[in-house]
XYZ file of C-alpha atoms in Angstrom:
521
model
C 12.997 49.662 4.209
C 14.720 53.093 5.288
C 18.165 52.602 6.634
C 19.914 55.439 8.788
C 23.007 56.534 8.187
C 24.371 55.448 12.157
C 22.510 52.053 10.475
C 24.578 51.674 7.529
C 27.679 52.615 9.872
C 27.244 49.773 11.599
C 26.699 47.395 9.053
C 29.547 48.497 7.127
C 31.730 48.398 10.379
C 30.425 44.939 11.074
C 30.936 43.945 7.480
C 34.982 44.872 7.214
C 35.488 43.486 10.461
C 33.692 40.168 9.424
C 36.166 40.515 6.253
C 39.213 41.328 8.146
C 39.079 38.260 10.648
C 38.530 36.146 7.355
C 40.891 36.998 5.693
C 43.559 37.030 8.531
C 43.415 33.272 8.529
C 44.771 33.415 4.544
C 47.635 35.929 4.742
C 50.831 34.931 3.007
C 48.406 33.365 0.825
C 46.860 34.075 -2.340
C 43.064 34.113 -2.015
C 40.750 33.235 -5.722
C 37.856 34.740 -5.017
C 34.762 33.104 -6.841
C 31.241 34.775 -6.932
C 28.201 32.277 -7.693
C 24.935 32.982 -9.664
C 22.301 32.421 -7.660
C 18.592 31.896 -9.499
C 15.693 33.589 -7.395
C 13.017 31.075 -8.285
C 9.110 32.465 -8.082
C 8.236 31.286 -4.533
C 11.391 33.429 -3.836
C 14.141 30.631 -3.015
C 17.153 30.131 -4.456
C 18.600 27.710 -6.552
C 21.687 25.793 -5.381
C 24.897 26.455 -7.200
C 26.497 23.987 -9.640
C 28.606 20.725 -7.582
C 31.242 21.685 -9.626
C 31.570 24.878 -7.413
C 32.669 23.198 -4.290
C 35.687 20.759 -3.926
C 35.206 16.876 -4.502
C 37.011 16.273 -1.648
C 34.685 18.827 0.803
C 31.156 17.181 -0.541
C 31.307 14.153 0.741
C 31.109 13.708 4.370
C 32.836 11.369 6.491
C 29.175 9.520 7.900
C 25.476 9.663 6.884
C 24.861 9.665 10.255
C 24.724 12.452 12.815
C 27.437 13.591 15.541
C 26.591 12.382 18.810
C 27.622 15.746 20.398
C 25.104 18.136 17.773
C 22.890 20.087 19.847
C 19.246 19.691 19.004
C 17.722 22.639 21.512
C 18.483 26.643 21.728
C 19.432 25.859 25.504
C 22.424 23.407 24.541
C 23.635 26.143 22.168
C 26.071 27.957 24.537
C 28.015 25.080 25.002
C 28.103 24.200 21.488
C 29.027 28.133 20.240
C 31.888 28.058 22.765
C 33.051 24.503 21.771
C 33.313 25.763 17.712
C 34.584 29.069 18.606
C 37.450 27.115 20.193
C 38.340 25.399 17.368
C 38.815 27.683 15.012
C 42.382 27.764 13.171
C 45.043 30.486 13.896
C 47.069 31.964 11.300
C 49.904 29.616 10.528
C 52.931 30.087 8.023
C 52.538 28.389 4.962
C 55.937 27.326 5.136
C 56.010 25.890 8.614
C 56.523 22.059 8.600
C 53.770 19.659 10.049
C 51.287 19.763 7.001
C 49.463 22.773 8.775
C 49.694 24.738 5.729
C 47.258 22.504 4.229
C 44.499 23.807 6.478
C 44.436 27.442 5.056
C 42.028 28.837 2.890
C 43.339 28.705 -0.732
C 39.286 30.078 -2.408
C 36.721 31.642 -1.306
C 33.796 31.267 -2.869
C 30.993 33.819 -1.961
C 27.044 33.296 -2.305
C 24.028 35.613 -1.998
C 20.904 34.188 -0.626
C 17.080 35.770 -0.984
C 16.547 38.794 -2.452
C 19.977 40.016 -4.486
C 21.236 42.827 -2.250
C 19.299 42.938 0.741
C 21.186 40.706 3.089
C 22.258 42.209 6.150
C 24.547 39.216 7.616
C 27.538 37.038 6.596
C 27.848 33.205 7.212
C 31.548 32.367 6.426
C 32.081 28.777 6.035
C 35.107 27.406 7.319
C 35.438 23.826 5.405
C 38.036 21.225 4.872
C 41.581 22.091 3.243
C 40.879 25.672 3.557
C 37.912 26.191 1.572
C 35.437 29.119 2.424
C 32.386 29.844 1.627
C 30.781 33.029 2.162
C 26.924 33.008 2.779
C 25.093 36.470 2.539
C 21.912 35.586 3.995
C 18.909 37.801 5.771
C 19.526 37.567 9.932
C 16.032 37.287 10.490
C 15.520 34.119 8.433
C 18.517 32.453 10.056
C 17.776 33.452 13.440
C 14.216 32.503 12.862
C 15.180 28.805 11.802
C 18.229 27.846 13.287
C 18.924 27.549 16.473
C 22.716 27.693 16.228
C 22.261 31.191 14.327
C 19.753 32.432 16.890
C 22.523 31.555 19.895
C 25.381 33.158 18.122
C 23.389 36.735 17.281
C 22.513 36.420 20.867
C 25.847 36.431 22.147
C 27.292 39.164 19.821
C 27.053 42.666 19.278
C 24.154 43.413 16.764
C 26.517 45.866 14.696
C 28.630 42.570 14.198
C 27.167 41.477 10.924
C 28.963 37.922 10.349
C 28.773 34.471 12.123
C 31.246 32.012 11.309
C 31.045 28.121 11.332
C 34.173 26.161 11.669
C 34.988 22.642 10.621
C 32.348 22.069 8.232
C 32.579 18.417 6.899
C 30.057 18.866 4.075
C 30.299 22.809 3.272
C 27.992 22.192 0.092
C 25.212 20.961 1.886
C 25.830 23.375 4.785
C 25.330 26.206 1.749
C 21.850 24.149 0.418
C 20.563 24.019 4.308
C 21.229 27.631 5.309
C 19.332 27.994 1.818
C 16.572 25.461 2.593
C 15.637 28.623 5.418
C 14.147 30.453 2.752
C 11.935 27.994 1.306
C 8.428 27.762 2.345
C 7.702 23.946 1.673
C 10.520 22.280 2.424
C 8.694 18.693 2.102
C 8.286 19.227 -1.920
C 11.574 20.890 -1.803
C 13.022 17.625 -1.219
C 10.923 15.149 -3.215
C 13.074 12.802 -5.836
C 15.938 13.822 -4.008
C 17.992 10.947 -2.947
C 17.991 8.945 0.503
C 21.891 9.581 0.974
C 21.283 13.401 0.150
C 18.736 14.080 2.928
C 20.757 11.896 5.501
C 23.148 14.553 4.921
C 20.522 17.237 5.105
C 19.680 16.117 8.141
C 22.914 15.486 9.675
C 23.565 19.738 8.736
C 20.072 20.617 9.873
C 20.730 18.905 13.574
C 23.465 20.589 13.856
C 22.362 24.012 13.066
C 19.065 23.548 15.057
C 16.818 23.957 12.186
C 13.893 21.935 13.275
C 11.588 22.234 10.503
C 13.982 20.672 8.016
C 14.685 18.261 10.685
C 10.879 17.384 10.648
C 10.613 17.513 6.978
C 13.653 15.050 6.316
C 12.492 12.889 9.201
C 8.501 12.259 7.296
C 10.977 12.378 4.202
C 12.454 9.456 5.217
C 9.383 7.850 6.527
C 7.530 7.563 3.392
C 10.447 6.833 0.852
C 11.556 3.395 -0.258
C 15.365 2.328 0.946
C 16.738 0.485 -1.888
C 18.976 -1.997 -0.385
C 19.998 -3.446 3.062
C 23.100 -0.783 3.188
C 20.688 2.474 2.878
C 18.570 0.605 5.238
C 21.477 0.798 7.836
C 22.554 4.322 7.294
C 18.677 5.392 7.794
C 18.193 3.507 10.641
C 21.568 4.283 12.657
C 20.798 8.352 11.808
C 17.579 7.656 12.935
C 18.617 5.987 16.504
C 20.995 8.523 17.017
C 18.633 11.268 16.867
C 15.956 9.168 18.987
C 18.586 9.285 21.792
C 18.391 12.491 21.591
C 15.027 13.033 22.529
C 13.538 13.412 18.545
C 10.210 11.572 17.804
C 11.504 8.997 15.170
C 9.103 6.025 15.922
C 7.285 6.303 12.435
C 10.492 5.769 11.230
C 11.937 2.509 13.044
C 7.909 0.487 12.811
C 9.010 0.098 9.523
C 12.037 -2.361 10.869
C 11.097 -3.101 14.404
C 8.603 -5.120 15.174
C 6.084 -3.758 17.760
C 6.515 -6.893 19.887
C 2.312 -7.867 20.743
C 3.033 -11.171 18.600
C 5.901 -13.369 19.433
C 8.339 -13.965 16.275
C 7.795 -17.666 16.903
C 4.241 -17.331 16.354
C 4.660 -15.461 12.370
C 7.300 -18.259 11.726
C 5.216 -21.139 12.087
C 2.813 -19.031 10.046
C 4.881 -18.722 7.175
C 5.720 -22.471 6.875
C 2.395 -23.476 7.347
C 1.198 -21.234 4.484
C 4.048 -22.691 2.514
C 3.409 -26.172 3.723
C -0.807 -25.686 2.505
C 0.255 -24.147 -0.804
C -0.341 -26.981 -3.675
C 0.880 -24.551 -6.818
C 3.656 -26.101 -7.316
C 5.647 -23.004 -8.947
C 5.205 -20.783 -5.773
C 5.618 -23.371 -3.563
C 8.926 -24.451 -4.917
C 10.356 -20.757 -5.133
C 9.209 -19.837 -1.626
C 10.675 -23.158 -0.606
C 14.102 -22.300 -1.338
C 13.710 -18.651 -0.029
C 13.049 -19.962 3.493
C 15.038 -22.284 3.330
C 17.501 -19.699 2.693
C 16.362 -16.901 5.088
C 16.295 -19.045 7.747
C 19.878 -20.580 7.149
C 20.805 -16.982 7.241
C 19.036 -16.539 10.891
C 21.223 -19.454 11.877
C 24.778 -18.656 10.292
C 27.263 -18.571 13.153
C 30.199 -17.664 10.894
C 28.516 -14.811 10.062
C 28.796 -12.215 12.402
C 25.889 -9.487 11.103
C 23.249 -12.722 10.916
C 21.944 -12.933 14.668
C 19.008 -15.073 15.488
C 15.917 -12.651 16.107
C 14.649 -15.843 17.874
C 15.049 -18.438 19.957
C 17.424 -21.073 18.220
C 15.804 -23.788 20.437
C 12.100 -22.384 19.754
C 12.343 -22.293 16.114
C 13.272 -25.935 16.322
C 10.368 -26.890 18.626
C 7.991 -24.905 16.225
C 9.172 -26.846 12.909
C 9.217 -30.274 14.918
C 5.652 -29.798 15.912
C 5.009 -29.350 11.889
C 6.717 -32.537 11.258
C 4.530 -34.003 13.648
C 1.492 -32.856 11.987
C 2.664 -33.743 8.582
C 3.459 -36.981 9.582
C 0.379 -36.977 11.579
C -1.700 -36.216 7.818
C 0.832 -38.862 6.015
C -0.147 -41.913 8.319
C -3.822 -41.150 7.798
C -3.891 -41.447 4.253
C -1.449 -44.403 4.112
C -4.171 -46.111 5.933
C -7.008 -45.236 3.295
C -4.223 -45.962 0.178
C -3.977 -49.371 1.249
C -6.770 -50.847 1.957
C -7.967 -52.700 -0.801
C -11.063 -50.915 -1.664
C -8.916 -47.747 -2.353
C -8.798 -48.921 -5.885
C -12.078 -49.075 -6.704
C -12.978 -45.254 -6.037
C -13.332 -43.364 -8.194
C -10.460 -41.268 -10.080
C -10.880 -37.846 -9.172
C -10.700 -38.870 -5.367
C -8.009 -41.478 -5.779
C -5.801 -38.664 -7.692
C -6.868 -36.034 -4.898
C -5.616 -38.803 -1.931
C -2.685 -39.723 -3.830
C -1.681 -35.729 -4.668
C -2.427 -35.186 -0.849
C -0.142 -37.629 0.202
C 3.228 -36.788 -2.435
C 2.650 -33.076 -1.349
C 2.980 -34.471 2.950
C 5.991 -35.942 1.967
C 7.275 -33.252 0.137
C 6.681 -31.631 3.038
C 8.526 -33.558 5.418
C 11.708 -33.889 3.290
C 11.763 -29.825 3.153
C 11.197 -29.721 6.914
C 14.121 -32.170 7.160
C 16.350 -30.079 4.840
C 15.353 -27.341 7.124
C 16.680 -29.064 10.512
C 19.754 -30.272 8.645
C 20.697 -26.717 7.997
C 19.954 -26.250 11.476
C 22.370 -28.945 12.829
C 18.867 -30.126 14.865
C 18.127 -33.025 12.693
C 18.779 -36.162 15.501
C 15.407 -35.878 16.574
C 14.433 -36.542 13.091
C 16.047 -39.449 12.602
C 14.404 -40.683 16.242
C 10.960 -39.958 15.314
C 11.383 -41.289 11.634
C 13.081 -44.475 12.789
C 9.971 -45.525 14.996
C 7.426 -45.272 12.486
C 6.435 -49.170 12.329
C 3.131 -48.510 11.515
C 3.925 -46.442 8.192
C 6.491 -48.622 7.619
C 4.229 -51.814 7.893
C 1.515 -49.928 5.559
C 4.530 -49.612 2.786
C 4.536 -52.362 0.785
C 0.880 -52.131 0.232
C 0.907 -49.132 -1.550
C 1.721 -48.998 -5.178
C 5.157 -48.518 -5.695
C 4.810 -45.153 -8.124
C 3.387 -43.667 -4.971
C 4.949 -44.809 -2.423
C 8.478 -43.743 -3.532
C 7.986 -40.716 -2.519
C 8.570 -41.787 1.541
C 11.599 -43.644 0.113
C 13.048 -40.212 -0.766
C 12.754 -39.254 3.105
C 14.981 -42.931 4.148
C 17.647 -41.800 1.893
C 17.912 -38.638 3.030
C 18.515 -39.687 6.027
C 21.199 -41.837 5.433
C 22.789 -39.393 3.042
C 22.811 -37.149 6.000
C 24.554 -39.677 8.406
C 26.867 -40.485 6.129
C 27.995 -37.100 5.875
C 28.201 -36.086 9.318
C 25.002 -33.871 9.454
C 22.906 -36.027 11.524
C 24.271 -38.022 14.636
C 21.847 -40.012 15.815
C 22.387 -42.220 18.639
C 23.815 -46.319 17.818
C 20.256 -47.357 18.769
C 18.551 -45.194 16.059
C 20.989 -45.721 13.581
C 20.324 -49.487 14.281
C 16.833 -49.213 14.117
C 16.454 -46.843 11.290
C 18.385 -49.527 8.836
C 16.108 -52.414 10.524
C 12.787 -50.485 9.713
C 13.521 -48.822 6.284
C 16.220 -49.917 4.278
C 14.914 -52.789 2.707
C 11.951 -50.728 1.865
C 14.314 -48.417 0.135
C 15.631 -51.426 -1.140
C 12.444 -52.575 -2.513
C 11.657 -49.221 -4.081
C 15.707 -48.610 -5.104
C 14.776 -49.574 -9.201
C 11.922 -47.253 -9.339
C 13.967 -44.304 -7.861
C 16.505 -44.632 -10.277
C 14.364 -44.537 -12.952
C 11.430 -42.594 -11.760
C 13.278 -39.829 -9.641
C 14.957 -37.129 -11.384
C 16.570 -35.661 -7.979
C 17.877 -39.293 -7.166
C 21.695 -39.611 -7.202
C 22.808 -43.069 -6.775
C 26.080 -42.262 -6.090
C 25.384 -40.217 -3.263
C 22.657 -42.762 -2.100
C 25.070 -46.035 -2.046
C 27.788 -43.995 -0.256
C 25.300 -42.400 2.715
C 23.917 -46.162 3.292
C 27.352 -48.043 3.005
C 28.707 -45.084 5.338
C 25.418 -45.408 7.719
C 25.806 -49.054 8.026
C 29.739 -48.491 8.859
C 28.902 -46.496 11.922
C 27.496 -49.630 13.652
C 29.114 -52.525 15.466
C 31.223 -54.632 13.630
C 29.024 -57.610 14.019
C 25.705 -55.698 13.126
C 27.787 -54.714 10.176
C 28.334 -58.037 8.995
C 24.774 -59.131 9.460
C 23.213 -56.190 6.823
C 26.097 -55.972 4.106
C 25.703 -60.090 4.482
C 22.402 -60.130 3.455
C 23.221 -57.404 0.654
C 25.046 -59.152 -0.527
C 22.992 -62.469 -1.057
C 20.560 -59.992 -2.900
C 23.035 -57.848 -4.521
C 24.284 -61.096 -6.058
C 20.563 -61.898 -7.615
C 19.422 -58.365 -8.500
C 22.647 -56.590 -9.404
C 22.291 -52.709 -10.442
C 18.400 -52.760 -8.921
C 20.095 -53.169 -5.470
C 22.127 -50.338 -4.019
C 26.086 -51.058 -4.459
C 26.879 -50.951 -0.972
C 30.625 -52.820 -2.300
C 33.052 -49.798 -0.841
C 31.160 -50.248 2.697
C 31.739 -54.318 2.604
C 35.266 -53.595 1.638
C 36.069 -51.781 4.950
C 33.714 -54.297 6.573
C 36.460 -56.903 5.343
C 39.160 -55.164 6.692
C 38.382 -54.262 9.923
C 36.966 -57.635 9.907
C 39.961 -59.666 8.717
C 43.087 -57.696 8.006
C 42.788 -55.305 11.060
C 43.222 -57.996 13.706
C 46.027 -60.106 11.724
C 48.331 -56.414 11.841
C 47.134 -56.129 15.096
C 48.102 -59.827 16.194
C 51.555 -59.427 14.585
C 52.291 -55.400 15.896
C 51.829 -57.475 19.663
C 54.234 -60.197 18.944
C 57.937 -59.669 20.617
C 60.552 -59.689 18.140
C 63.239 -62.052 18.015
């Protein structure tokens, strides 16, 4: 390339005036200049300098996500040239009060981009705490990919070889973008980089305009894994940002948004019923607990980032109509278990009925669970309190089966007793009136045939169930638990705190009472 003399001039003019106005921001100041190898790899792009270049306290920036006022086309460049050249810093005393000393340059660290001395432009980086950086770049690469570059050549003098960029949050990865101009494929350029590294690639290229590395980050992004609900956030909130802006993103957010053509209600009830099908009783029990727990987290109120992606009241109507199918499916083979010719099939179909029915009531005790953690659980107790028929068919089935319903009863009343479900004074009544002597009848087996049976818990969520009635329904059940309790002893529930209180309200209460109402003498 031949270079006049009027040429060189110019550049040299341009060049001591870009130093000049530089370096009037750090008089009264000692300057350390530092000079940075740069390794011109074969495709011709350079290899960033060491971290240990650039301050700690410059590299990392303040938010992975993008400034709401970064230009993203030539036309909004104006503005945003007239906006930085504003801000830029006068020349303060170092001694003046105020901390204002602290924004002066104290190094300046230069770097040569492309070719080694062929640049014909300066980028002087204005960073944090008065750090520089001095960029010696090629003005038809930067004018070519940025947008920001191509407004501020436009709108100086071409013998005016330097552009400068103020307040630059993240100077290091301002250097590696300005440097990402030179390389030809910036998509394998930034393969096994890190997610957090091209969020702030990208937040630098929006701001400079440089739309290929915008594009590059963006299918980047796209096709990476996030590791963890955190990098999740900071991708998606960069990524809204810049879709308010006008920047094709949607590849992006399908990967968290649903697309809305099937109602969320819909792929619930198709998870539990896939859960509710499974028979392997490993999977089933670990996918139990997960949504169990997921959906506990859809329905934390005292958690302020868990907000129900559906209806509260529509979830509940979906998992009601499953209990109504499972109970539906548990009736049915009640009916074939007891009739009498059940026994006499033969074993394989016995042991296939039998398995059929333990796995429905499984079911319904984790779609109970479910509710409870819901605080939607009254219906529950409704619908399980009018089951006469199932509760008629009970005592015909063998007890080592039959347990298994047993398990639902005391759930129940574990839950009433605690406060979780409130069922009405009706179906509290008629729950104890249809099941509990059937747990009663079953109460020996459970202890010894049900390792998730706590019998402490159990005695305390009937005694407590039976409190909530009226006093004289009271006395008729612990009455009568007691004529059995007295025969049976530890294979009857010990019910002996409830009938305690029972005594007191019963007797004690209304002699205080009596005397509290009489006058004194």
């Amino acid at each position: 390339m031949i270079i006049t003399n009027t040429k060189k001039n110019e550049l040299f003019l341009g060049k001591l005036k870009c130093d000049e106005m530089a370096e009037t921001r750090v008089k009264k100041k000692q300057i350390k200049i530092r000079h940075v190898p740069i390794a011109i790899t074969p495709e011709g792009f350079w290899c960033c300098p060491s971290h240990v270049m650039f301050p700690k306290t410059i590299n990392k920036p303040k938010s992975s996500s993008s400034s709401s006022s970064s230009p993203t086309k030539i036309s909004d460049y104006k503005k945003h040239s007239q906006e930085l050249g504003s801000s830029k810093s006068e020349t303060v005393d170092p001694d003046d009060h105020g901390g204002l000393a602290e924004n002066l340059p104290r190094e300046v660290t230069i770097v040569e981009l492309g070719e080694p001395g062929t640049s014909d432009l300066e980028v002087v980086l204005f960073g944090k705490q008065g750090f520089v950086v001095k960029l010696s770049v090629h003005r038809n690469v930067v004018e070519e990919n940025s947008a920001f570059f191509a407004w501020k050549l436009l709108a100086q003098h071409p013998s005016f070889g330097c552009v400068e960029v103020d307040d630059c949050e993240d100077v290091e990865m301002y250097v590696e973008t300005v440097g990402l101009m030179y390389c030809e494929d910036l998509k394998k350029r930034l393969i096994k980089e890190s997610v957090s590294q091209v969020l702030r690639t990208l937040k630098v290229a929006e701001r400079l305009g440089f739309k290929s590395c915008m594009e590059s980050c963006l299918d980047y992004l796209e096709a990476v894994p996030w590791v963890g609900e955190e990098e999740e956030e900071q991708v998606v909130s960069s990524v809204l940002h810049l879709q308010s802006e006008g920047i094709w993103v949607s590849p992006i957010l399908k990967r968290v948004t649903p697309d809305g053509s099937k109602p969320a209600n819909d792929t619930i009830s198709h998870v539990l019923q896939l859960v509710l099908k499974s028979s392997e009783e490993k999977g089933r029990r670990e996918m139990k607990s997960i949504v169990l727990k997921l959906l506990r987290g859809n329905n934390d109120e005292s958690n302020p980032n868990s907000s129900p992606l559906t209806s509260v009241d529509l979830c509940n109507d979906t998992i009601y109509a499953l209990c109504t199918t499972c109970l539906g499916a548990l009736l049915v083979l009640f009916r074939q278990m007891a009739q009498p010719e059940f026994t006499e099939q033969p074993v394989g179909l016995k042991d296939q009925v039998v398995k059929q029915m333990v796995l429905e009531a499984d079911n319904l005790l984790w779609l109970l669970d479910i509710l409870v953690d819901r605080r939607a659980s009254d219906e529950y107790a409704v619908m399980w309190a009018g089951q006469h028929e199932l509760a008629g068919l009970h005592p015909r089935v063998p007890i080592v089966n039959r347990h298994h319903i047993s398990c639902i009863t005391t759930r129940l009343f574990v839950g009433i007793g605690r406060g979780e479900i409130l069922p009405s004074t009706d179906t509290r009544h008629l729950l104890l009136k249809t099941w509990l002597q059937l747990l009663i009848d079953d109460y020996r087996w459970l202890q010894q045939g049900c390792k998730s049976f706590d019998r402490k818990v159990v005695d305390e969520g009937i005694g407590r169930t039976i409190l909530t009635l009226p006093l004289e329904e009271q006395q008729i059940i612990l009455l009568g638990w007691l004529s059995s309790f007295l025969k049976a002893g530890d294979n009857y529930p010990n019910l002996q705190k409830a009938f305690e209180v029972w005594w007191r309200r019963t007797f004690v209460r209304p002699y205080l009472e009596q005397n509290d109402s009489q006058p004194m003498d």
